[in-house]
GROMACS .gro file of N, CA and C in nm:
model
  471
    1MET      N    1  -3.030   0.595   0.617
    1MET     CA    2  -2.951   0.479   0.577
    1MET      C    3  -3.040   0.363   0.534
    2HIS      N    4  -3.156   0.393   0.482
    2HIS     CA    5  -3.248   0.289   0.440
    2HIS      C    6  -3.189   0.202   0.328
    3SER      N    7  -3.112   0.262   0.240
    3SER     CA    8  -3.059   0.190   0.124
    3SER      C    9  -2.909   0.168   0.134
    4LEU      N   10  -2.858   0.145   0.252
    4LEU     CA   11  -2.715   0.121   0.268
    4LEU      C   12  -2.676  -0.004   0.189
    5TYR      N   13  -2.586   0.013   0.093
    5TYR     CA   14  -2.547  -0.094   0.003
    5TYR      C   15  -2.407  -0.145   0.035
    6SER      N   16  -2.314  -0.053   0.060
    6SER     CA   17  -2.176  -0.089   0.082
    6SER      C   18  -2.123  -0.011   0.202
    7LEU      N   19  -2.053  -0.080   0.291
    7LEU     CA   20  -1.998  -0.015   0.409
    7LEU      C   21  -1.853  -0.060   0.426
    8ASP      N   22  -1.764   0.038   0.428
    8ASP     CA   23  -1.621   0.010   0.445
    8ASP      C   24  -1.577   0.064   0.580
    9LEU      N   25  -1.551  -0.026   0.673
    9LEU     CA   26  -1.504   0.010   0.806
    9LEU      C   27  -1.358  -0.031   0.824
   10SER      N   28  -1.287  -0.049   0.715
   10SER     CA   29  -1.147  -0.090   0.721
   10SER      C   30  -1.067   0.002   0.812
   11PHE      N   31  -0.980  -0.057   0.888
   11PHE     CA   32  -0.890   0.010   0.982
   11PHE      C   33  -0.963   0.073   1.100
   12CYS      N   34  -1.091   0.049   1.114
   12CYS     CA   35  -1.167   0.102   1.226
   12CYS      C   36  -1.123   0.031   1.354
   13THR      N   37  -1.095   0.107   1.457
   13THR     CA   38  -1.047   0.047   1.582
   13THR      C   39  -1.153   0.047   1.691
   14ARG      N   40  -1.271   0.098   1.660
   14ARG     CA   41  -1.374   0.107   1.764
   14ARG      C   42  -1.501   0.030   1.734
   15ILE      N   43  -1.505  -0.042   1.626
   15ILE     CA   44  -1.625  -0.119   1.594
   15ILE      C   45  -1.630  -0.241   1.686
   16THR      N   46  -1.748  -0.271   1.735
   16THR     CA   47  -1.763  -0.384   1.828
   16THR      C   48  -1.835  -0.499   1.758
   17PRO      N   49  -1.813  -0.620   1.805
   17PRO     CA   50  -1.885  -0.734   1.748
   17PRO      C   51  -2.037  -0.716   1.756
   18SER      N   52  -2.087  -0.665   1.867
   18SER     CA   53  -2.233  -0.649   1.880
   18SER      C   54  -2.286  -0.547   1.781
   19ALA      N   55  -2.210  -0.441   1.751
   19ALA     CA   56  -2.253  -0.343   1.651
   19ALA      C   57  -2.259  -0.406   1.512
   20LEU      N   58  -2.161  -0.490   1.480
   20LEU     CA   59  -2.161  -0.558   1.349
   20LEU      C   60  -2.278  -0.655   1.337
   21ILE      N   61  -2.305  -0.728   1.442
   21ILE     CA   62  -2.416  -0.823   1.440
   21ILE      C   63  -2.547  -0.748   1.423
   22ASN      N   64  -2.563  -0.640   1.494
   22ASN     CA   65  -2.682  -0.557   1.482
   22ASN      C   66  -2.696  -0.504   1.339
   23LEU      N   67  -2.587  -0.456   1.284
   23LEU     CA   68  -2.587  -0.406   1.146
   23LEU      C   69  -2.630  -0.514   1.048
   24LEU      N   70  -2.573  -0.634   1.061
   24LEU     CA   71  -2.606  -0.743   0.970
   24LEU      C   72  -2.752  -0.786   0.985
   25GLU      N   73  -2.805  -0.780   1.104
   25GLU     CA   74  -2.944  -0.820   1.124
   25GLU      C   75  -3.040  -0.714   1.070
   26ILE      N   76  -3.009  -0.586   1.093
   26ILE     CA   77  -3.099  -0.479   1.050
   26ILE      C   78  -3.089  -0.453   0.899
   27ARG      N   79  -2.971  -0.459   0.844
   27ARG     CA   80  -2.948  -0.424   0.702
   27ARG      C   81  -2.928  -0.546   0.612
   28ALA      N   82  -2.975  -0.661   0.654
   28ALA     CA   83  -2.957  -0.784   0.575
   28ALA      C   84  -3.013  -0.769   0.433
   29GLY      N   85  -3.123  -0.699   0.419
   29GLY     CA   86  -3.188  -0.687   0.290
   29GLY      C   87  -3.129  -0.583   0.198
   30SER      N   88  -3.035  -0.500   0.247
   30SER     CA   89  -2.980  -0.396   0.161
   30SER      C   90  -2.827  -0.396   0.155
   31LEU      N   91  -2.761  -0.454   0.254
   31LEU     CA   92  -2.614  -0.449   0.259
   31LEU      C   93  -2.553  -0.560   0.174
   32SER      N   94  -2.482  -0.519   0.071
   32SER     CA   95  -2.420  -0.615  -0.020
   32SER      C   96  -2.271  -0.633   0.006
   33GLU      N   97  -2.205  -0.528   0.056
   33GLU     CA   98  -2.062  -0.534   0.083
   33GLU      C   99  -2.032  -0.486   0.224
   34LEU      N  100  -1.951  -0.562   0.296
   34LEU     CA  101  -1.904  -0.521   0.427
   34LEU      C  102  -1.754  -0.543   0.430
   35ARG      N  103  -1.682  -0.434   0.441
   35ARG     CA  104  -1.536  -0.440   0.439
   35ARG      C  105  -1.481  -0.403   0.577
   36LEU      N  106  -1.411  -0.498   0.637
   36LEU     CA  107  -1.357  -0.483   0.772
   36LEU      C  108  -1.206  -0.504   0.773
   37TYR      N  109  -1.141  -0.476   0.663
   37TYR     CA  110  -0.998  -0.501   0.649
   37TYR      C  111  -0.919  -0.437   0.763
   38SER      N  112  -0.837  -0.515   0.828
   38SER     CA  113  -0.743  -0.470   0.929
   38SER      C  114  -0.808  -0.400   1.049
   39CYS      N  115  -0.924  -0.448   1.088
   39CYS     CA  116  -0.986  -0.400   1.213
   39CYS      C  117  -0.921  -0.479   1.325
   40SER      N  118  -0.823  -0.420   1.389
   40SER     CA  119  -0.736  -0.493   1.481
   40SER      C  120  -0.808  -0.549   1.603
   41GLN      N  121  -0.918  -0.492   1.643
   41GLN     CA  122  -0.987  -0.541   1.762
   41GLN      C  123  -1.081  -0.657   1.733
   42LEU      N  124  -1.102  -0.691   1.607
   42LEU     CA  125  -1.193  -0.800   1.571
   42LEU      C  126  -1.115  -0.929   1.550
   43ASP      N  127  -1.122  -1.017   1.646
   43ASP     CA  128  -1.055  -1.146   1.638
   43ASP      C  129  -1.148  -1.243   1.565
   44VAL      N  130  -1.116  -1.275   1.442
   44VAL     CA  131  -1.206  -1.358   1.362
   44VAL      C  132  -1.162  -1.503   1.350
   45ASP      N  133  -1.044  -1.534   1.398
   45ASP     CA  134  -0.990  -1.667   1.368
   45ASP      C  135  -1.003  -1.769   1.479
   46GLY      N  136  -1.070  -1.738   1.588
   46GLY     CA  137  -1.087  -1.838   1.693
   46GLY      C  138  -0.969  -1.850   1.786
   47TYR      N  139  -0.881  -1.751   1.785
   47TYR     CA  140  -0.766  -1.749   1.876
   47TYR      C  141  -0.769  -1.618   1.951
   48GLN      N  142  -0.713  -1.616   2.068
   48GLN     CA  143  -0.703  -1.493   2.146
   48GLN      C  144  -0.558  -1.456   2.163
   49SER      N  145  -0.532  -1.326   2.148
   49SER     CA  146  -0.397  -1.277   2.173
   49SER      C  147  -0.381  -1.255   2.322
   50GLN      N  148  -0.262  -1.282   2.371
   50GLN     CA  149  -0.237  -1.269   2.514
   50GLN      C  150  -0.091  -1.232   2.535
   51GLN      N  151  -0.067  -1.132   2.619
   51GLN     CA  152   0.070  -1.093   2.654
   51GLN      C  153   0.118  -1.185   2.765
   52GLN      N  154   0.236  -1.241   2.746
   52GLN     CA  155   0.293  -1.327   2.848
   52GLN      C  156   0.444  -1.308   2.849
   53ASN      N  157   0.498  -1.261   2.961
   53ASN     CA  158   0.641  -1.234   2.972
   53ASN      C  159   0.691  -1.143   2.861
   54GLY      N  160   0.612  -1.040   2.831
   54GLY     CA  161   0.652  -0.944   2.729
   54GLY      C  162   0.640  -0.994   2.586
   55MET      N  163   0.589  -1.115   2.568
   55MET     CA  164   0.573  -1.170   2.432
   55MET      C  165   0.425  -1.187   2.401
   56GLN      N  166   0.392  -1.165   2.278
   56GLN     CA  167   0.254  -1.183   2.232
   56GLN      C  168   0.233  -1.331   2.197
   57ARG      N  169   0.138  -1.395   2.263
   57ARG     CA  170   0.108  -1.535   2.235
   57ARG      C  171  -0.039  -1.547   2.194
   58ARG      N  172  -0.065  -1.646   2.113
   58ARG     CA  173  -0.203  -1.670   2.070
   58ARG      C  174  -0.243  -1.810   2.114
   59ARG      N  175  -0.361  -1.818   2.176
   59ARG     CA  176  -0.408  -1.947   2.223
   59ARG      C  177  -0.549  -1.971   2.168
   60PRO      N  178  -0.585  -2.097   2.149
   60PRO     CA  179  -0.720  -2.125   2.097
   60PRO      C  180  -0.828  -2.069   2.189
   61ALA      N  181  -0.936  -2.023   2.129
   61ALA     CA  182  -1.050  -1.971   2.204
   61ALA      C  183  -1.175  -2.042   2.154
   62ALA      N  184  -1.287  -2.012   2.216
   62ALA     CA  185  -1.413  -2.078   2.180
   62ALA      C  186  -1.467  -2.032   2.046
   63GLY      N  187  -1.401  -1.943   1.979
   63GLY     CA  188  -1.446  -1.891   1.850
   63GLY      C  189  -1.438  -1.741   1.853
   64GLY      N  190  -1.405  -1.686   1.740
   64GLY     CA  191  -1.389  -1.541   1.734
   64GLY      C  192  -1.514  -1.473   1.682
   65VAL      N  193  -1.495  -1.350   1.644
   65VAL     CA  194  -1.602  -1.267   1.590
   65VAL      C  195  -1.658  -1.330   1.463
   66GLY      N  196  -1.574  -1.400   1.390
   66GLY     CA  197  -1.618  -1.465   1.267
   66GLY      C  198  -1.740  -1.553   1.288
   67ARG      N  199  -1.740  -1.630   1.394
   67ARG     CA  200  -1.854  -1.719   1.422
   67ARG      C  201  -1.979  -1.640   1.458
   68LEU      N  202  -1.962  -1.528   1.528
   68LEU     CA  203  -2.077  -1.443   1.560
   68LEU      C  204  -2.136  -1.382   1.433
   69LEU      N  205  -2.048  -1.336   1.343
   69LEU     CA  206  -2.095  -1.280   1.217
   69LEU      C  207  -2.162  -1.388   1.133
   70LEU      N  208  -2.104  -1.505   1.132
   70LEU     CA  209  -2.165  -1.617   1.060
   70LEU      C  210  -2.306  -1.642   1.111
   71GLY      N  211  -2.324  -1.643   1.241
   71GLY     CA  212  -2.456  -1.664   1.298
   71GLY      C  213  -2.555  -1.556   1.255
   72ALA      N  214  -2.510  -1.431   1.252
   72ALA     CA  215  -2.597  -1.321   1.210
   72ALA      C  216  -2.635  -1.333   1.063
   73ILE      N  217  -2.539  -1.368   0.978
   73ILE     CA  218  -2.568  -1.385   0.835
   73ILE      C  219  -2.662  -1.504   0.816
   74ARG      N  220  -2.635  -1.613   0.885
   74ARG     CA  221  -2.717  -1.733   0.874
   74ARG      C  222  -2.861  -1.706   0.920
   75SER      N  223  -2.877  -1.626   1.027
   75SER     CA  224  -3.012  -1.600   1.080
   75SER      C  225  -3.098  -1.522   0.983
   76ARG      N  226  -3.037  -1.450   0.891
   76ARG     CA  227  -3.111  -1.372   0.791
   76ARG      C  228  -3.080  -1.420   0.650
   77SER      N  229  -3.045  -1.547   0.637
   77SER     CA  230  -2.997  -1.597   0.508
   77SER      C  231  -3.098  -1.583   0.394
   78GLN      N  232  -3.227  -1.590   0.423
   78GLN     CA  233  -3.327  -1.579   0.316
   78GLN      C  234  -3.335  -1.438   0.260
   79GLU      N  235  -3.313  -1.337   0.344
   79GLU     CA  236  -3.324  -1.199   0.296
   79GLU      C  237  -3.190  -1.133   0.270
   80SER      N  238  -3.081  -1.193   0.315
   80SER     CA  239  -2.949  -1.131   0.303
   80SER      C  240  -2.902  -1.126   0.158
   81ILE      N  241  -2.852  -1.008   0.118
   81ILE     CA  242  -2.792  -0.995  -0.014
   81ILE      C  243  -2.641  -0.975  -0.004
   82LEU      N  244  -2.584  -0.996   0.116
   82LEU     CA  245  -2.441  -0.979   0.135
   82LEU      C  246  -2.365  -1.066   0.037
   83SER      N  247  -2.276  -1.005  -0.040
   83SER     CA  248  -2.199  -1.082  -0.137
   83SER      C  249  -2.049  -1.064  -0.121
   84ILE      N  250  -2.006  -0.964  -0.044
   84ILE     CA  251  -1.863  -0.944  -0.017
   84ILE      C  252  -1.844  -0.920   0.132
   85LEU      N  253  -1.758  -0.999   0.192
   85LEU     CA  254  -1.720  -0.981   0.332
   85LEU      C  255  -1.568  -0.986   0.338
   86ASP      N  256  -1.507  -0.872   0.369
   86ASP     CA  257  -1.362  -0.862   0.374
   86ASP      C  258  -1.318  -0.853   0.520
   87MET      N  259  -1.255  -0.959   0.568
   87MET     CA  260  -1.208  -0.964   0.706
   87MET      C  261  -1.058  -0.992   0.710
   88ARG      N  262  -0.989  -0.954   0.605
   88ARG     CA  263  -0.844  -0.976   0.600
   88ARG      C  264  -0.773  -0.898   0.710
   89ASP      N  265  -0.674  -0.958   0.767
   89ASP     CA  266  -0.586  -0.897   0.867
   89ASP      C  267  -0.660  -0.844   0.990
   90CYS      N  268  -0.776  -0.898   1.019
   90CYS     CA  269  -0.846  -0.857   1.141
   90CYS      C  270  -0.780  -0.921   1.262
   91GLY      N  271  -0.801  -0.863   1.376
   91GLY     CA  272  -0.742  -0.914   1.500
   91GLY      C  273  -0.595  -0.884   1.511
   92GLY      N  274  -0.545  -0.795   1.425
   92GLY     CA  275  -0.403  -0.761   1.431
   92GLY      C  276  -0.312  -0.871   1.382
   93VAL      N  277  -0.368  -0.966   1.308
   93VAL     CA  278  -0.290  -1.081   1.261
   93VAL      C  279  -0.286  -1.078   1.108
   94SER      N  280  -0.166  -1.084   1.054
   94SER     CA  281  -0.152  -1.083   0.908
   94SER      C  282  -0.196  -1.218   0.852
   95ARG      N  283  -0.219  -1.220   0.722
   95ARG     CA  284  -0.261  -1.344   0.656
   95ARG      C  285  -0.160  -1.456   0.677
   96ILE      N  286  -0.034  -1.422   0.686
   96ILE     CA  287   0.070  -1.523   0.700
   96ILE      C  288   0.059  -1.593   0.836
   97ASP      N  289   0.034  -1.514   0.942
   97ASP     CA  290   0.029  -1.568   1.078
   97ASP      C  291  -0.109  -1.618   1.118
   98ARG      N  292  -0.208  -1.597   1.034
   98ARG     CA  293  -0.347  -1.628   1.069
   98ARG      C  294  -0.370  -1.778   1.075
   99LYS      N  295  -0.438  -1.822   1.179
   99LYS     CA  296  -0.479  -1.962   1.191
   99LYS      C  297  -0.629  -1.964   1.166
  100PRO      N  298  -0.673  -2.027   1.060
  100PRO     CA  299  -0.814  -2.020   1.024
  100PRO      C  300  -0.906  -2.090   1.124
  101ASP      N  301  -1.024  -2.034   1.140
  101ASP     CA  302  -1.130  -2.095   1.220
  101ASP      C  303  -1.212  -2.179   1.122
  102GLU      N  304  -1.190  -2.308   1.125
  102GLU     CA  305  -1.253  -2.396   1.027
  102GLU      C  306  -1.406  -2.397   1.037
  103ILE      N  307  -1.459  -2.382   1.156
  103ILE     CA  308  -1.605  -2.379   1.172
  103ILE      C  309  -1.662  -2.258   1.100
  104PHE      N  310  -1.599  -2.142   1.118
  104PHE     CA  311  -1.641  -2.019   1.050
  104PHE      C  312  -1.630  -2.035   0.899
  105GLU      N  313  -1.516  -2.084   0.852
  105GLU     CA  314  -1.494  -2.095   0.708
  105GLU      C  315  -1.590  -2.196   0.644
  106ARG      N  316  -1.615  -2.309   0.708
  106ARG     CA  317  -1.711  -2.406   0.654
  106ARG      C  318  -1.852  -2.349   0.653
  107GLY      N  319  -1.886  -2.274   0.756
  107GLY     CA  320  -2.017  -2.210   0.761
  107GLY      C  321  -2.037  -2.110   0.648
  108MET      N  322  -1.933  -2.034   0.618
  108MET     CA  323  -1.942  -1.937   0.507
  108MET      C  324  -1.959  -2.011   0.374
  109VAL      N  325  -1.888  -2.120   0.357
  109VAL     CA  326  -1.903  -2.200   0.234
  109VAL      C  327  -2.045  -2.254   0.224
  110ALA      N  328  -2.101  -2.299   0.336
  110ALA     CA  329  -2.238  -2.351   0.336
  110ALA      C  330  -2.340  -2.244   0.296
  111LEU      N  331  -2.307  -2.118   0.319
  111LEU     CA  332  -2.396  -2.008   0.280
  111LEU      C  333  -2.369  -1.961   0.137
  112GLY      N  334  -2.279  -2.028   0.067
  112GLY     CA  335  -2.253  -1.997  -0.074
  112GLY      C  336  -2.135  -1.906  -0.097
  113PHE      N  337  -2.059  -1.875   0.008
  113PHE     CA  338  -1.941  -1.788  -0.007
  113PHE      C  339  -1.820  -1.870  -0.048
  114GLU      N  340  -1.731  -1.806  -0.119
  114GLU     CA  341  -1.602  -1.865  -0.156
  114GLU      C  342  -1.494  -1.776  -0.098
  115GLN      N  343  -1.394  -1.836  -0.037
  115GLN     CA  344  -1.284  -1.758   0.019
  115GLN      C  345  -1.178  -1.742  -0.090
  116LYS      N  346  -1.173  -1.623  -0.149
  116LYS     CA  347  -1.081  -1.597  -0.260
  116LYS      C  348  -0.937  -1.594  -0.212
  117ILE      N  349  -0.913  -1.525  -0.104
  117ILE     CA  350  -0.785  -1.523  -0.035
  117ILE      C  351  -0.819  -1.527   0.115
  118PRO      N  352  -0.727  -1.564   0.202
  118PRO     CA  353  -0.761  -1.575   0.344
  118PRO      C  354  -0.829  -1.449   0.398
  119GLY      N  355  -0.951  -1.466   0.447
  119GLY     CA  356  -1.026  -1.358   0.507
  119GLY      C  357  -1.114  -1.278   0.412
  120PHE      N  358  -1.111  -1.307   0.283
  120PHE     CA  359  -1.190  -1.233   0.184
  120PHE      C  360  -1.291  -1.329   0.120
  121PHE      N  361  -1.419  -1.307   0.151
  121PHE     CA  362  -1.526  -1.397   0.107
  121PHE      C  363  -1.617  -1.329   0.007
  122THR      N  364  -1.652  -1.400  -0.099
  122THR     CA  365  -1.746  -1.349  -0.198
  122THR      C  366  -1.845  -1.458  -0.235
  123ARG      N  367  -1.960  -1.415  -0.282
  123ARG     CA  368  -2.057  -1.507  -0.342
  123ARG      C  369  -2.130  -1.428  -0.450
  124PRO      N  370  -2.193  -1.497  -0.543
  124PRO     CA  371  -2.264  -1.426  -0.649
  124PRO      C  372  -2.369  -1.331  -0.590
  125ALA      N  373  -2.390  -1.219  -0.657
  125ALA     CA  374  -2.488  -1.121  -0.610
  125ALA      C  375  -2.624  -1.187  -0.594
  126ARG      N  376  -2.692  -1.147  -0.488
  126ARG     CA  377  -2.825  -1.201  -0.459
  126ARG      C  378  -2.922  -1.084  -0.450
  127TRP      N  379  -3.043  -1.108  -0.492
  127TRP     CA  380  -3.146  -1.004  -0.487
  127TRP      C  381  -3.268  -1.057  -0.416
  128ASN      N  382  -3.314  -0.983  -0.319
  128ASN     CA  383  -3.440  -1.017  -0.255
  128ASN      C  384  -3.548  -0.925  -0.313
  129THR      N  385  -3.671  -0.943  -0.272
  129THR     CA  386  -3.782  -0.865  -0.328
  129THR      C  387  -3.761  -0.716  -0.303
  130ARG      N  388  -3.716  -0.681  -0.184
  130ARG     CA  389  -3.696  -0.539  -0.153
  130ARG      C  390  -3.588  -0.478  -0.242
  131ALA      N  391  -3.480  -0.549  -0.264
  131ALA     CA  392  -3.372  -0.498  -0.349
  131ALA      C  393  -3.420  -0.485  -0.493
  132GLN      N  394  -3.495  -0.583  -0.541
  132GLN     CA  395  -3.548  -0.574  -0.678
  132GLN      C  396  -3.640  -0.454  -0.693
  133ARG      N  397  -3.728  -0.435  -0.597
  133ARG     CA  398  -3.822  -0.322  -0.601
  133ARG      C  399  -3.745  -0.190  -0.599
  134SER      N  400  -3.644  -0.181  -0.515
  134SER     CA  401  -3.566  -0.058  -0.503
  134SER      C  402  -3.495  -0.024  -0.633
  135ILE      N  403  -3.435  -0.122  -0.697
  135ILE     CA  404  -3.363  -0.094  -0.821
  135ILE      C  405  -3.460  -0.057  -0.934
  136ILE      N  406  -3.575  -0.120  -0.938
  136ILE     CA  407  -3.674  -0.086  -1.040
  136ILE      C  408  -3.725   0.057  -1.018
  137GLU      N  409  -3.754   0.093  -0.892
  137GLU     CA  410  -3.798   0.229  -0.862
  137GLU      C  411  -3.692   0.330  -0.902
  138HIS      N  412  -3.567   0.299  -0.874
  138HIS     CA  413  -3.457   0.389  -0.910
  138HIS      C  414  -3.447   0.405  -1.062
  139LEU      N  415  -3.456   0.294  -1.134
  139LEU     CA  416  -3.449   0.300  -1.280
  139LEU      C  417  -3.565   0.380  -1.338
  140LEU      N  418  -3.684   0.359  -1.285
  140LEU     CA  419  -3.800   0.434  -1.333
  140LEU      C  420  -3.786   0.583  -1.305
  141ALA      N  421  -3.743   0.617  -1.185
  141ALA     CA  422  -3.725   0.758  -1.150
  141ALA      C  423  -3.619   0.822  -1.239
  142THR      N  424  -3.511   0.750  -1.264
  142THR     CA  425  -3.404   0.802  -1.349
  142THR      C  426  -3.453   0.820  -1.491
  143SER      N  427  -3.528   0.723  -1.544
  143SER     CA  428  -3.576   0.735  -1.682
  143SER      C  429  -3.681   0.846  -1.694
  144GLU      N  430  -3.767   0.863  -1.593
  144GLU     CA  431  -3.865   0.972  -1.596
  144GLU      C  432  -3.796   1.107  -1.596
  145LYS      N  433  -3.694   1.123  -1.514
  145LYS     CA  434  -3.620   1.249  -1.508
  145LYS      C  435  -3.553   1.276  -1.642
  146PHE      N  436  -3.492   1.174  -1.699
  146PHE     CA  437  -3.424   1.189  -1.827
  146PHE      C  438  -3.524   1.228  -1.936
  147GLU      N  439  -3.638   1.160  -1.939
  147GLU     CA  440  -3.737   1.190  -2.042
  147GLU      C  441  -3.799   1.327  -2.021
  148ASP      N  442  -3.821   1.369  -1.897
  148ASP     CA  443  -3.873   1.503  -1.868
  148ASP      C  444  -3.777   1.610  -1.917
  149GLU      N  445  -3.647   1.590  -1.892
  149GLU     CA  446  -3.546   1.687  -1.934
  149GLU      C  447  -3.542   1.700  -2.086
  150ARG      N  448  -3.571   1.595  -2.155
  150ARG     CA  449  -3.568   1.599  -2.302
  150ARG      C  450  -3.703   1.638  -2.359
  151GLY      N  451  -3.804   1.655  -2.271
  151GLY     CA  452  -3.936   1.696  -2.318
  151GLY      C  453  -4.012   1.585  -2.389
  152MET      N  454  -3.977   1.463  -2.362
  152MET     CA  455  -4.039   1.353  -2.435
  152MET      C  456  -4.134   1.271  -2.349
  153PHE      N  457  -4.144   1.301  -2.222
  153PHE     CA  458  -4.221   1.216  -2.133
  153PHE      C  459  -4.358   1.277  -2.105
  154THR      N  460  -4.461   1.198  -2.119
  154THR     CA  461  -4.596   1.240  -2.080
  154THR      C  462  -4.657   1.130  -1.997
  155ARG      N  463  -4.713   1.168  -1.884
  155ARG     CA  464  -4.773   1.069  -1.795
  155ARG      C  465  -4.906   1.023  -1.851
  156GLY      N  466  -4.938   0.896  -1.819
  156GLY     CA  467  -5.069   0.840  -1.854
  156GLY      C  468  -5.086   0.801  -2.000
  157VAL      N  469  -4.981   0.799  -2.075
  157VAL     CA  470  -4.993   0.761  -2.216
  157VAL      C  471  -4.973   0.612  -2.230
   0.00000   0.00000   0.00000
């Protein structure tokens, strides 16, 4: 998984906040897209769900998973190429019922992300040195293979 570029964990019910933070810290230089759509166990909005008298209630909390992810992205901001983060409908809360965590959202904006729709963040593609080197190596390998197949490539010319 050295060149992990895009990871879609949508609808995953077993992903933990610590696993996501670890992923963002380890793969900051290669992960461009992280899709977590409708991961019901990830509370990203700074509220906690609580059962009370058979009714589901939401109360303010010290911050959800969103703030933890923000911290992980921020800690690797110089090398991170993350450009898409999809956290729509996480925590089992639809966009309509979602109460935004303003600290998380302002932090994402400070890192250059734009919230296109609630929970869906994008920013222009970013390239670090490792990503640039990887794409150049891939292009060279592809062109060498193509030229070899056509009988037109000679090394050292």
